[in-house]
Amino acid sequence: MRQVVEGGALDTILLEMEAIPEERLTQYLSLATGLPPASKNETDVFDAGAVKSCSKELAESYRVAPLALTESVLRVLVCEPVDLGKLEELANEVGLGLQPLVVPEYRFHVIQARAFGSDVSARFTALAEKQQGVTF
């Protein structure tokens, strides 16, 4: 019911309700998508090369957040729902191997905003502060 009223992904609702720890939720997202999870430490980086390889327009179109570029592999964050076909298209478009890592919806939006210098919604900012103990 809360999801219908407030919107957002189920993982966001569960974190807001403090129904499950983020680490466990991320493990469940990994199992559901078949993609490896990204740890908090892995998302605490900024790689200008990754951002240069995947423009804001591409990132928004393919629902990814560029994380890191190593050799010829672009690591990106994704959140539910994940479209593996679109990720293959993105790999072809950027001409790099792609390694998607799944994270909760709020973390995806925070990292994407950080990568491109855009604003994060108040909802995701509040959840990030609650989960990470940091202010934005």
Tab-separated table of C-alpha atoms in Angstrom:
chain	number	residue	atom	x	y	z
A	1	MET	CA	0.000	0.000	0.000
A	2	ARG	CA	2.833	2.366	0.866
A	3	GLN	CA	4.398	1.791	-2.554
A	4	VAL	CA	1.151	2.753	-4.275
A	5	VAL	CA	0.830	5.939	-2.250
A	6	GLU	CA	4.468	7.096	-2.250
A	7	GLY	CA	5.864	5.374	-5.338
A	8	GLY	CA	9.397	4.122	-5.643
A	9	ALA	CA	10.831	0.646	-5.748
A	10	LEU	CA	10.059	-1.976	-3.136
A	11	ASP	CA	13.667	-1.867	-1.918
A	12	THR	CA	13.295	1.842	-1.145
A	13	ILE	CA	10.133	1.201	0.863
A	14	LEU	CA	11.763	-1.638	2.814
A	15	LEU	CA	14.763	0.538	3.715
A	16	GLU	CA	12.553	3.465	4.717
A	17	MET	CA	10.557	1.149	6.975
A	18	GLU	CA	13.807	-0.271	8.388
A	19	ALA	CA	12.399	-3.717	7.601
A	20	ILE	CA	15.728	-5.100	6.366
A	21	PRO	CA	19.395	-4.065	6.558
A	22	GLU	CA	20.806	-2.658	3.326
A	23	GLU	CA	23.485	-5.341	3.065
A	24	ARG	CA	20.933	-8.156	3.165
A	25	LEU	CA	18.623	-6.325	0.777
A	26	THR	CA	21.482	-5.891	-1.688
A	27	GLN	CA	22.162	-9.631	-1.491
A	28	TYR	CA	18.515	-10.321	-2.318
A	29	LEU	CA	18.655	-7.892	-5.239
A	30	SER	CA	21.703	-9.755	-6.487
A	31	LEU	CA	19.904	-13.088	-6.287
A	32	ALA	CA	16.833	-11.659	-8.028
A	33	THR	CA	18.780	-10.095	-10.898
A	34	GLY	CA	21.611	-12.594	-11.238
A	35	LEU	CA	24.065	-9.693	-11.065
A	36	PRO	CA	26.808	-9.196	-8.485
A	37	PRO	CA	26.083	-6.689	-5.745
A	38	ALA	CA	28.115	-3.531	-5.235
A	39	SER	CA	29.372	-2.985	-1.727
A	40	LYS	CA	29.215	0.401	-0.035
A	41	ASN	CA	32.994	0.678	-0.416
A	42	GLU	CA	32.806	0.018	-4.166
A	43	THR	CA	30.315	2.850	-4.583
A	44	ASP	CA	32.435	5.305	-2.628
A	45	VAL	CA	34.602	6.204	-5.623
A	46	PHE	CA	34.521	8.724	-8.419
A	47	ASP	CA	36.196	7.876	-11.705
A	48	ALA	CA	36.198	10.693	-14.258
A	49	GLY	CA	37.157	8.184	-16.974
A	50	ALA	CA	33.978	6.205	-16.334
A	51	VAL	CA	31.866	9.354	-16.548
A	52	LYS	CA	33.625	10.369	-19.755
A	53	SER	CA	32.935	6.917	-21.245
A	54	CYS	CA	29.242	7.018	-20.371
A	55	SER	CA	27.619	10.428	-20.784
A	56	LYS	CA	24.683	11.595	-18.703
A	57	GLU	CA	22.368	11.050	-21.663
A	58	LEU	CA	23.548	7.445	-22.118
A	59	ALA	CA	23.389	6.766	-18.389
A	60	GLU	CA	19.822	8.027	-18.146
A	61	SER	CA	18.733	6.249	-21.315
A	62	TYR	CA	20.164	2.899	-20.234
A	63	ARG	CA	19.463	3.330	-16.487
A	64	VAL	CA	23.057	3.002	-15.334
A	65	ALA	CA	25.419	5.007	-13.151
A	66	PRO	CA	29.062	4.916	-14.311
A	67	LEU	CA	31.301	3.791	-11.503
A	68	ALA	CA	34.793	2.902	-12.698
A	69	LEU	CA	36.764	2.298	-15.884
A	70	THR	CA	39.500	-0.325	-15.745
A	71	GLU	CA	41.364	-1.296	-18.902
A	72	SER	CA	38.516	-2.001	-21.332
A	73	VAL	CA	35.725	-2.661	-18.827
A	74	LEU	CA	33.215	-0.087	-17.644
A	75	ARG	CA	31.714	-0.861	-14.245
A	76	VAL	CA	28.208	0.526	-13.848
A	77	LEU	CA	25.576	0.473	-11.144
A	78	VAL	CA	22.059	-0.680	-11.915
A	79	CYS	CA	18.873	-1.000	-9.893
A	80	GLU	CA	15.656	-2.914	-10.320
A	81	PRO	CA	14.217	-3.471	-12.864
A	82	VAL	CA	17.286	-4.509	-14.852
A	83	ASP	CA	17.082	-4.909	-18.637
A	84	LEU	CA	20.011	-7.105	-19.657
A	85	GLY	CA	19.293	-6.520	-23.366
A	86	LYS	CA	19.678	-2.767	-22.868
A	87	LEU	CA	22.943	-3.332	-21.012
A	88	GLU	CA	24.262	-5.276	-24.020
A	89	GLU	CA	23.228	-2.378	-26.261
A	90	LEU	CA	25.098	0.040	-23.998
A	91	ALA	CA	28.250	-2.101	-24.137
A	92	ASN	CA	28.097	-1.940	-27.937
A	93	GLU	CA	27.440	1.796	-27.885
A	94	VAL	CA	30.404	2.644	-25.648
A	95	GLY	CA	32.663	0.022	-27.210
A	96	LEU	CA	33.683	-1.444	-23.861
A	97	GLY	CA	32.992	-4.504	-21.818
A	98	LEU	CA	30.346	-3.807	-19.212
A	99	GLN	CA	30.250	-5.059	-15.642
A	100	PRO	CA	26.909	-4.199	-14.038
A	101	LEU	CA	26.620	-4.217	-10.248
A	102	VAL	CA	23.246	-4.043	-8.541
A	103	VAL	CA	22.431	-1.640	-5.707
A	104	PRO	CA	19.261	-0.377	-4.020
A	105	GLU	CA	17.351	2.340	-5.857
A	106	TYR	CA	18.367	5.190	-3.541
A	107	ARG	CA	22.091	4.374	-3.814
A	108	PHE	CA	21.823	4.207	-7.612
A	109	HIS	CA	20.295	7.697	-7.760
A	110	VAL	CA	22.807	9.170	-5.302
A	111	ILE	CA	25.777	7.804	-7.270
A	112	GLN	CA	24.317	8.855	-10.619
A	113	ALA	CA	23.736	12.388	-9.306
A	114	ARG	CA	27.273	12.538	-7.899
A	115	ALA	CA	28.732	11.375	-11.211
A	116	PHE	CA	26.963	14.072	-13.207
A	117	GLY	CA	26.705	16.870	-10.657
A	118	SER	CA	22.920	16.798	-10.582
A	119	ASP	CA	20.467	16.994	-7.707
A	120	VAL	CA	19.162	14.029	-5.754
A	121	SER	CA	15.531	13.943	-4.696
A	122	ALA	CA	14.856	14.775	-1.072
A	123	ARG	CA	13.567	11.248	-0.528
A	124	PHE	CA	16.810	9.602	-1.680
A	125	THR	CA	18.944	12.168	0.132
A	126	ALA	CA	17.114	11.475	3.397
A	127	LEU	CA	17.486	7.732	2.922
A	128	ALA	CA	21.192	8.078	2.096
A	129	GLU	CA	21.762	10.163	5.216
A	130	LYS	CA	19.903	7.587	7.292
A	131	GLN	CA	21.764	4.625	5.783
A	132	GLN	CA	25.211	6.170	5.577
A	133	GLY	CA	25.191	8.695	8.370
A	134	VAL	CA	26.343	11.470	6.024
A	135	THR	CA	24.712	14.660	4.884
A	136	PHE	CA	24.478	15.897	1.307
